[in-house]
CSV table of C-alpha atoms in Angstrom, one decimal:
chain,number,residue,atom,x,y,z
H,1,UNK,CA,0.0,0.0,0.0
H,2,UNK,CA,2.8,2.4,0.9
H,3,UNK,CA,4.6,1.7,-2.3
H,4,UNK,CA,1.4,2.5,-4.3
H,5,UNK,CA,1.1,5.8,-2.6
H,6,UNK,CA,4.7,6.7,-3.3
H,7,UNK,CA,4.3,5.7,-6.9
H,8,UNK,CA,1.1,7.7,-7.1
H,9,UNK,CA,3.0,10.9,-6.0
H,10,UNK,CA,5.8,10.2,-8.4
H,11,UNK,CA,3.3,9.5,-11.2
H,12,UNK,CA,1.5,12.8,-10.5
H,13,UNK,CA,4.7,14.7,-10.8
H,14,UNK,CA,5.7,13.0,-14.0
H,15,UNK,CA,2.3,13.6,-15.6
H,16,UNK,CA,2.3,17.2,-14.6
H,17,UNK,CA,5.9,17.6,-15.8
H,18,UNK,CA,4.8,16.5,-19.2
H,19,UNK,CA,1.8,18.8,-19.2
H,20,UNK,CA,3.7,21.8,-18.0
H,21,UNK,CA,7.0,21.4,-19.8
H,22,UNK,CA,8.2,24.7,-21.2
H,23,UNK,CA,6.4,26.9,-18.7
H,24,UNK,CA,8.5,29.8,-17.2
H,25,UNK,CA,9.7,30.1,-13.7
H,26,UNK,CA,7.1,31.1,-11.1
H,27,UNK,CA,9.3,33.6,-9.3
H,28,UNK,CA,8.2,37.2,-8.8
H,29,UNK,CA,7.4,39.1,-11.9
H,30,UNK,CA,10.4,41.4,-11.8
H,31,UNK,CA,14.0,41.4,-10.5
H,32,UNK,CA,12.9,43.2,-7.3
H,33,UNK,CA,10.0,40.9,-6.4
H,34,UNK,CA,10.1,37.6,-4.6
H,35,UNK,CA,7.1,35.4,-4.4
H,36,UNK,CA,6.1,33.8,-1.1
H,37,UNK,CA,3.5,31.1,-0.6
H,38,UNK,CA,2.0,30.9,2.9
H,39,UNK,CA,-0.8,28.6,4.0
H,40,UNK,CA,-4.0,29.0,6.0
H,41,UNK,CA,-4.5,31.9,8.4
H,42,UNK,CA,-0.8,32.7,8.3
H,43,UNK,CA,-1.0,33.4,4.6
H,44,UNK,CA,-3.8,35.9,5.1
H,45,UNK,CA,-1.8,37.8,7.7
H,46,UNK,CA,1.7,37.6,6.3
H,47,UNK,CA,1.3,40.6,4.0
H,48,UNK,CA,1.1,43.0,6.9
H,49,UNK,CA,4.5,42.0,8.3
H,50,UNK,CA,6.0,41.6,4.8
H,51,UNK,CA,5.4,45.3,4.3
H,52,UNK,CA,7.7,46.0,7.3
H,53,UNK,CA,10.3,43.9,5.6
H,54,UNK,CA,9.9,46.0,2.4
H,55,UNK,CA,10.3,49.2,4.5
H,56,UNK,CA,13.7,47.9,5.8
H,57,UNK,CA,14.7,46.5,2.4
H,58,UNK,CA,13.5,48.9,-0.3
H,59,UNK,CA,15.4,47.0,-2.9
H,60,UNK,CA,13.1,43.9,-2.4
H,61,UNK,CA,9.4,43.6,-2.9
H,62,UNK,CA,7.4,40.7,-1.5
H,63,UNK,CA,4.4,39.1,-3.3
H,64,UNK,CA,2.5,36.9,-0.8
H,65,UNK,CA,0.0,34.3,-2.0
H,66,UNK,CA,-2.2,32.8,0.6
H,67,UNK,CA,-3.1,29.2,-0.1
H,68,UNK,CA,-5.7,27.1,1.8
H,69,UNK,CA,-4.1,24.2,3.6
H,70,UNK,CA,-6.5,21.8,1.9
H,71,UNK,CA,-5.2,22.8,-1.5
H,72,UNK,CA,-1.6,23.3,-0.5
H,73,UNK,CA,-0.1,19.8,-1.1
H,74,UNK,CA,-1.5,19.5,-4.6
H,75,UNK,CA,-0.4,23.0,-5.5
H,76,UNK,CA,3.1,22.3,-4.3
H,77,UNK,CA,3.3,19.0,-6.3
H,78,UNK,CA,2.3,21.0,-9.4
H,79,UNK,CA,4.9,23.6,-8.6
H,80,UNK,CA,7.6,20.9,-8.4
H,81,UNK,CA,6.5,19.4,-11.7
H,82,UNK,CA,6.2,22.7,-13.6
H,83,UNK,CA,9.2,24.4,-12.0
H,84,UNK,CA,6.9,27.4,-11.5
H,85,UNK,CA,7.1,27.4,-7.7
H,86,UNK,CA,7.5,30.4,-5.5
H,87,UNK,CA,10.8,31.7,-4.3
H,88,UNK,CA,9.9,31.1,-0.6
H,89,UNK,CA,7.5,28.5,0.6
H,90,UNK,CA,5.9,27.7,4.0
H,91,UNK,CA,6.1,23.9,4.6
H,92,UNK,CA,4.4,22.0,7.3
H,93,UNK,CA,7.2,20.1,9.1
H,94,UNK,CA,5.9,16.7,8.1
H,95,UNK,CA,6.1,17.7,4.4
H,96,UNK,CA,9.8,18.8,4.4
H,97,UNK,CA,11.2,15.3,3.7
H,98,UNK,CA,8.9,14.7,0.8
H,99,UNK,CA,9.8,17.8,-1.1
H,100,UNK,CA,13.4,17.7,-0.1
H,101,UNK,CA,13.6,14.2,-1.5
H,102,UNK,CA,12.1,15.4,-4.8
H,103,UNK,CA,15.0,17.9,-5.0
H,104,UNK,CA,12.6,20.9,-4.7
H,105,UNK,CA,14.4,22.7,-1.9
H,106,UNK,CA,17.6,24.8,-1.9
H,107,UNK,CA,20.4,23.6,0.4
H,108,UNK,CA,20.9,26.5,2.8
H,109,UNK,CA,24.0,25.0,4.6
H,110,UNK,CA,26.5,27.3,3.0
H,111,UNK,CA,24.5,30.4,4.1
H,112,UNK,CA,24.6,29.7,7.8
H,113,UNK,CA,28.0,31.3,8.1
H,114,UNK,CA,26.6,34.6,6.9
H,115,UNK,CA,23.3,34.1,8.7
H,116,UNK,CA,24.0,32.7,12.2
H,117,UNK,CA,20.3,33.0,13.0
H,118,UNK,CA,19.9,29.9,10.7
H,119,UNK,CA,22.1,27.8,13.0
H,120,UNK,CA,20.3,24.8,14.6
H,121,UNK,CA,21.3,25.9,18.1
H,122,UNK,CA,18.8,28.8,17.9
H,123,UNK,CA,15.9,26.4,17.8
H,124,UNK,CA,14.3,23.8,20.1
H,125,UNK,CA,15.9,20.5,19.5
H,126,UNK,CA,12.8,18.9,18.0
H,127,UNK,CA,12.4,21.8,15.5
H,128,UNK,CA,16.0,21.7,14.6
H,129,UNK,CA,15.6,18.1,13.4
H,130,UNK,CA,13.0,19.3,10.9
H,131,UNK,CA,15.6,21.6,9.2
H,132,UNK,CA,17.7,18.8,7.8
H,133,UNK,CA,17.3,16.2,5.1
H,134,UNK,CA,20.1,14.0,3.9
H,135,UNK,CA,22.7,16.1,5.7
H,136,UNK,CA,21.5,19.4,4.1
H,137,UNK,CA,19.7,22.3,5.7
H,138,UNK,CA,16.5,22.6,3.7
H,139,UNK,CA,14.3,24.7,5.9
H,140,UNK,CA,14.3,27.2,8.7
H,141,UNK,CA,11.7,26.9,11.5
H,142,UNK,CA,9.2,29.8,11.3
H,143,UNK,CA,6.8,28.9,14.1
H,144,UNK,CA,6.3,25.9,16.3
H,145,UNK,CA,3.5,24.2,18.2
H,146,UNK,CA,3.3,21.4,20.7
H,147,UNK,CA,0.7,19.5,22.6
H,148,UNK,CA,-0.1,19.8,26.3
H,149,UNK,CA,-2.8,18.5,28.7
H,150,UNK,CA,-6.0,20.6,29.0
H,151,UNK,CA,-7.9,19.8,32.2
H,152,UNK,CA,-10.9,20.9,34.3
H,153,UNK,CA,-9.4,22.0,37.6
H,154,UNK,CA,-12.7,21.9,39.4
H,155,UNK,CA,-13.6,18.4,38.4
H,156,UNK,CA,-10.2,17.0,39.1
H,157,UNK,CA,-10.3,18.5,42.6
H,158,UNK,CA,-13.6,16.7,43.2
H,159,UNK,CA,-11.8,13.4,42.7
H,160,UNK,CA,-8.8,14.3,44.8
H,161,UNK,CA,-6.4,15.9,42.4
H,162,UNK,CA,-5.4,19.5,43.2
H,163,UNK,CA,-2.9,19.4,40.3
H,164,UNK,CA,-2.9,17.8,36.9
H,165,UNK,CA,-1.7,14.2,36.7
H,166,UNK,CA,2.0,14.2,36.1
H,167,UNK,CA,2.7,10.5,35.5
H,168,UNK,CA,1.1,7.6,33.5
H,169,UNK,CA,-0.1,6.1,36.8
H,170,UNK,CA,-1.7,9.3,37.9
H,171,UNK,CA,-3.3,9.8,34.5
H,172,UNK,CA,-4.9,6.4,34.5
H,173,UNK,CA,-6.0,6.8,38.2
H,174,UNK,CA,-7.6,10.2,37.6
H,175,UNK,CA,-9.2,9.1,34.4
H,176,UNK,CA,-10.8,6.1,36.2
H,177,UNK,CA,-12.2,8.3,39.0
H,178,UNK,CA,-13.6,10.8,36.6
H,179,UNK,CA,-15.2,8.1,34.5
H,180,UNK,CA,-16.7,6.6,37.6
H,181,UNK,CA,-18.9,9.7,38.0
H,182,UNK,CA,-21.7,8.0,36.0
H,183,UNK,CA,-22.7,6.5,32.7
H,184,UNK,CA,-21.5,8.4,29.5
H,185,UNK,CA,-18.8,10.2,31.5
H,186,UNK,CA,-15.2,9.8,30.5
H,187,UNK,CA,-11.8,10.5,32.1
H,188,UNK,CA,-9.4,11.3,29.3
H,189,UNK,CA,-10.3,12.0,25.7
H,190,UNK,CA,-8.0,10.7,23.0
H,191,UNK,CA,-8.5,12.0,19.5
H,192,UNK,CA,-8.5,8.7,17.5
H,193,UNK,CA,-7.9,10.7,14.2
H,194,UNK,CA,-4.7,12.3,15.6
H,195,UNK,CA,-1.7,10.5,14.0
H,196,UNK,CA,0.8,11.9,16.4
H,197,UNK,CA,-0.8,10.9,19.7
H,198,UNK,CA,0.3,7.2,19.8
H,199,UNK,CA,3.8,8.3,19.1
H,200,UNK,CA,3.7,10.9,21.9
H,201,UNK,CA,2.9,8.0,24.4
H,202,UNK,CA,5.8,6.0,22.8
H,203,UNK,CA,8.3,8.8,23.3
H,204,UNK,CA,7.1,9.2,26.9
H,205,UNK,CA,8.0,5.5,27.3
H,206,UNK,CA,11.6,6.1,26.1
H,207,UNK,CA,10.9,5.0,22.5
H,208,UNK,CA,13.1,6.4,19.8
H,209,UNK,CA,12.7,6.1,16.0
H,210,UNK,CA,15.7,4.4,14.3
H,211,UNK,CA,15.7,5.5,10.6
H,212,UNK,CA,18.4,3.0,9.9
H,213,UNK,CA,16.0,0.1,10.6
H,214,UNK,CA,13.4,-0.6,7.9
H,215,UNK,CA,10.7,-0.9,10.6
H,216,UNK,CA,11.9,2.3,12.3
H,217,UNK,CA,12.4,0.4,15.6
H,218,UNK,CA,8.7,-0.2,15.9
H,219,UNK,CA,9.4,-3.7,17.3
H,220,UNK,CA,10.9,-2.3,20.5
H,221,UNK,CA,9.2,-3.2,23.8
H,222,UNK,CA,8.8,0.5,24.6
H,223,UNK,CA,6.7,1.1,21.5
H,224,UNK,CA,4.5,-2.0,22.1
H,225,UNK,CA,4.0,-1.1,25.8
H,226,UNK,CA,3.0,2.5,24.8
H,227,UNK,CA,0.3,1.2,22.4
H,228,UNK,CA,-1.0,-1.1,25.0
H,229,UNK,CA,-1.3,1.8,27.4
H,230,UNK,CA,-3.0,3.9,24.7
H,231,UNK,CA,-5.5,1.3,23.8
H,232,UNK,CA,-6.3,0.5,27.5
H,233,UNK,CA,-8.1,3.8,27.9
H,234,UNK,CA,-10.7,2.6,25.3
H,235,UNK,CA,-10.8,-1.0,26.6
H,236,UNK,CA,-11.5,0.3,30.1
H,237,UNK,CA,-14.1,2.8,29.1
H,238,UNK,CA,-12.0,5.8,30.1
H,239,UNK,CA,-12.0,7.2,26.6
H,240,UNK,CA,-14.8,7.2,24.1
H,241,UNK,CA,-14.6,5.1,21.0
H,242,UNK,CA,-17.1,7.4,19.2
H,243,UNK,CA,-16.5,11.0,18.3
H,244,UNK,CA,-19.8,12.1,19.9
H,245,UNK,CA,-20.2,15.8,20.6
H,246,UNK,CA,-17.6,18.4,19.9
H,247,UNK,CA,-14.7,18.4,22.4
H,248,UNK,CA,-15.3,22.0,23.4
H,249,UNK,CA,-18.9,21.2,24.3
H,250,UNK,CA,-17.9,17.9,26.0
H,251,UNK,CA,-15.3,19.8,28.0
H,252,UNK,CA,-17.9,22.4,29.0
H,253,UNK,CA,-20.3,19.7,30.1
H,254,UNK,CA,-17.6,17.9,32.0
H,255,UNK,CA,-18.2,14.8,29.9
H,256,UNK,CA,-14.6,14.8,28.7
H,257,UNK,CA,-12.6,16.7,31.4
H,258,UNK,CA,-9.1,16.0,30.1
H,259,UNK,CA,-7.7,16.0,26.6
H,260,UNK,CA,-4.5,16.8,24.6
H,261,UNK,CA,-4.3,19.7,22.2
H,262,UNK,CA,-2.2,22.6,21.1
H,263,UNK,CA,-1.9,26.4,21.6
H,264,UNK,CA,-4.8,27.1,19.2
H,265,UNK,CA,-7.2,25.6,21.7
H,266,UNK,CA,-6.5,28.3,24.4
H,267,UNK,CA,-8.3,30.9,22.3
H,268,UNK,CA,-11.0,28.6,21.3
H,269,UNK,CA,-11.9,27.8,24.9
H,270,UNK,CA,-11.7,31.4,25.9
H,271,UNK,CA,-14.1,32.4,23.1
H,272,UNK,CA,-16.5,29.4,23.2
H,273,UNK,CA,-16.5,28.5,26.9
H,274,UNK,CA,-16.3,31.9,28.8
H,275,UNK,CA,-18.3,30.4,31.7
H,276,UNK,CA,-15.4,28.0,32.4
H,277,UNK,CA,-13.0,30.9,33.2
H,278,UNK,CA,-10.7,29.9,36.1
H,279,UNK,CA,-12.1,26.3,36.0
H,280,UNK,CA,-9.6,24.9,33.5
H,281,UNK,CA,-5.9,25.0,32.9
H,282,UNK,CA,-3.1,23.3,31.0
H,283,UNK,CA,-0.1,21.2,32.1
H,284,UNK,CA,2.9,19.4,30.7
H,285,UNK,CA,1.9,15.9,29.5
H,286,UNK,CA,2.2,13.1,32.1
H,287,UNK,CA,5.4,11.1,31.8
H,288,UNK,CA,6.4,7.4,32.0
H,289,UNK,CA,10.1,7.2,31.6
H,290,UNK,CA,10.5,10.8,30.4
H,291,UNK,CA,8.5,14.0,29.7
H,292,UNK,CA,7.8,14.2,26.0
H,293,UNK,CA,5.4,15.6,23.5
H,294,UNK,CA,5.4,16.3,19.8
H,295,UNK,CA,6.6,19.4,18.0
H,296,UNK,CA,5.1,20.7,14.8
H,297,UNK,CA,4.7,24.0,13.0
H,298,UNK,CA,6.0,25.3,9.8
H,299,UNK,CA,9.4,26.0,8.2
H,300,UNK,CA,10.4,28.4,5.5
H,301,UNK,CA,12.2,26.9,2.5
H,302,UNK,CA,13.4,28.2,-0.8
H,303,UNK,CA,12.3,26.4,-4.0
H,304,UNK,CA,15.1,25.1,-6.1
H,305,UNK,CA,13.6,26.8,-9.2
H,306,UNK,CA,14.1,30.2,-7.6
H,307,UNK,CA,16.5,32.6,-9.3
H,308,UNK,CA,16.3,35.0,-6.3
H,309,UNK,CA,17.9,32.9,-3.6
H,310,UNK,CA,19.8,35.8,-1.9
H,311,UNK,CA,16.7,38.0,-1.7
H,312,UNK,CA,14.7,35.1,-0.4
H,313,UNK,CA,17.3,34.5,2.3
H,314,UNK,CA,17.1,38.1,3.4
H,315,UNK,CA,13.3,37.7,3.8
H,316,UNK,CA,13.6,34.5,5.8
H,317,UNK,CA,16.3,36.1,7.9
H,318,UNK,CA,14.0,39.0,8.7
H,319,UNK,CA,11.1,36.7,9.6
H,320,UNK,CA,13.4,34.8,12.0
H,321,UNK,CA,14.7,37.8,14.0
H,322,UNK,CA,13.6,37.6,17.6
H,323,UNK,CA,11.8,40.9,17.4
H,324,UNK,CA,10.0,39.9,14.3
H,325,UNK,CA,9.0,36.6,15.8
H,326,UNK,CA,7.5,38.3,18.9
H,327,UNK,CA,5.6,40.7,16.6
H,328,UNK,CA,4.3,37.8,14.5
H,329,UNK,CA,3.3,36.0,17.7
H,330,UNK,CA,1.2,39.0,18.7
H,331,UNK,CA,-0.4,39.2,15.3
H,332,UNK,CA,-1.0,35.5,14.7
H,333,UNK,CA,-0.9,33.7,18.1
H,334,UNK,CA,1.6,31.2,16.6
H,335,UNK,CA,4.5,30.3,18.9
H,336,UNK,CA,8.0,31.5,18.1
H,337,UNK,CA,10.6,29.0,16.9
H,338,UNK,CA,13.6,30.9,18.3
H,339,UNK,CA,14.5,29.7,21.8
H,340,UNK,CA,15.7,33.2,22.6
H,341,UNK,CA,12.3,34.7,22.0
H,342,UNK,CA,10.9,32.7,24.9
H,343,UNK,CA,13.0,34.9,27.3
H,344,UNK,CA,10.9,37.9,26.3
H,345,UNK,CA,8.2,38.9,29.0
H,346,UNK,CA,5.4,38.5,26.5
H,347,UNK,CA,6.0,34.7,26.7
H,348,UNK,CA,7.9,34.1,29.9
H,349,UNK,CA,5.5,36.0,32.2
H,350,UNK,CA,2.4,34.4,30.8
H,351,UNK,CA,1.7,31.2,32.8
H,352,UNK,CA,0.0,29.3,30.0
H,353,UNK,CA,2.5,30.3,27.3
H,354,UNK,CA,5.3,29.4,29.7
H,355,UNK,CA,3.8,25.9,30.0
H,356,UNK,CA,4.0,25.5,26.2
H,357,UNK,CA,7.6,26.8,26.3
H,358,UNK,CA,8.5,24.2,28.9
H,359,UNK,CA,6.9,21.4,26.9
H,360,UNK,CA,8.7,22.5,23.8
H,361,UNK,CA,12.1,21.8,25.5
H,362,UNK,CA,11.4,18.0,25.4
H,363,UNK,CA,9.1,17.9,22.3
H,364,UNK,CA,10.1,15.6,19.5
H,365,UNK,CA,9.6,15.6,15.8
H,366,UNK,CA,8.6,12.8,13.5
H,367,UNK,CA,11.4,11.3,11.5
H,368,UNK,CA,12.3,13.0,8.2
H,369,UNK,CA,11.4,10.1,6.0
H,370,UNK,CA,9.3,9.6,2.9
H,371,UNK,CA,5.7,8.5,3.4
H,372,UNK,CA,5.5,9.6,7.0
H,373,UNK,CA,1.9,10.6,6.6
H,374,UNK,CA,1.1,7.0,5.5
H,375,UNK,CA,3.1,5.5,8.4
H,376,UNK,CA,1.1,7.5,10.9
H,377,UNK,CA,-2.3,6.8,9.2
H,378,UNK,CA,-1.6,3.1,9.1
H,379,UNK,CA,-1.0,3.0,12.8
H,380,UNK,CA,-4.3,4.7,13.4
H,381,UNK,CA,-5.9,2.0,11.2
H,382,UNK,CA,-4.2,-0.7,13.2
H,383,UNK,CA,-5.3,0.9,16.5
H,384,UNK,CA,-8.9,1.1,15.3
H,385,UNK,CA,-8.9,-2.7,14.6
H,386,UNK,CA,-7.8,-3.1,18.3
H,387,UNK,CA,-10.1,-0.6,20.0
H,388,UNK,CA,-13.2,-1.0,17.9
H,389,UNK,CA,-12.7,-4.4,16.2
H,390,UNK,CA,-11.3,-6.2,19.2
H,391,UNK,CA,-8.1,-7.3,17.5
H,392,UNK,CA,-5.1,-8.6,19.5
H,393,UNK,CA,-2.6,-5.8,20.1
H,394,UNK,CA,0.5,-7.8,19.4
H,395,UNK,CA,-0.8,-9.4,16.3
H,396,UNK,CA,-2.1,-6.1,14.9
H,397,UNK,CA,1.2,-4.4,15.6
H,398,UNK,CA,3.1,-7.2,13.9
H,399,UNK,CA,1.0,-6.7,10.8
H,400,UNK,CA,1.6,-3.0,11.0
H,401,UNK,CA,5.4,-3.4,11.4
H,402,UNK,CA,5.5,-5.6,8.3
H,403,UNK,CA,3.7,-3.0,6.3
H,404,UNK,CA,6.1,-0.3,7.4
H,405,UNK,CA,9.1,-2.5,6.6
H,406,UNK,CA,7.7,-3.4,3.2
H,407,UNK,CA,7.1,0.3,2.4
H,408,UNK,CA,10.7,1.2,3.1
H,409,UNK,CA,12.3,-1.6,1.1
């Protein structure tokens, strides 16, 4: 299955290459202008801060194109095939390896000397790992996100917890006591569509990916134990096997008093659940062998078809200055990628933001391999067979590991 997906992407690029052969480069229309593709809400807001860059660099103009996330991947594939991509592109961190492997991204390694802000040491360790592919620096972290525990303080206090659970044992115990409040009440909600969540548990159990192994080290006891722990919440009725009502409503109703999410959820709860003010908080995720979460976000890369690499580097450099990152955070609510930015009072003195900052220190990235999206989705499919279909954990994981190994051969 994995091989078919990989071949499908390759075939798409080949077909598009044939259709679009002969088209000109998609860089800015004149020598002064660089084109920037940015996704989602960031794309809608980037123009404002890009104008400040133009004020400081009158010799460079920036043409920002906002692209909906749902169209972004296909549009990027077309750009690779046609060589009509932008000069600068925003890439989700899990897409970096795919486009780097296709030769679509400029190697920025030689520019670190003149732009020390591009050095890996400036970024959280997890984010720094998303910068590289095959020994080359192919992206610079723009903003980051991580997952933390959202919990109802009032309901946890009712079952004897004055603080959020900090270990796997406490998480299971608190979940059991919260679920015991009555029928159709749960303790800890796990989003069964979230590809990264099973791996967060695995990292907490001291699991590490090994990209040298074809099965990525997914046969390690630490990984198996983590999946057993994950699935136990469903088997014991502590997590719902059906999506049911929206998580915000379920949180308000106390039906699902604990869940894992990212920084975007803070504003959502403030706006949609104002009556819960002072009744909820966030905490670092509970640990088993170590504290761990995931790190995501977006990087800036330069398309290999660009003829304006130096101008593009100047733009990325501006966007990654600490002052610019703080200004962008205030405009967009996305978290700065530069570690130094987290020493600024806007972040350090805010209790919730400081929690995200602390979690980022131990957050991990997914491996920079091809077909990562498929590897993650196939694990969710395997877990569904266990939690809904009643399949044996070990047998289902053995089948999953074989599929991963086959895909990487």
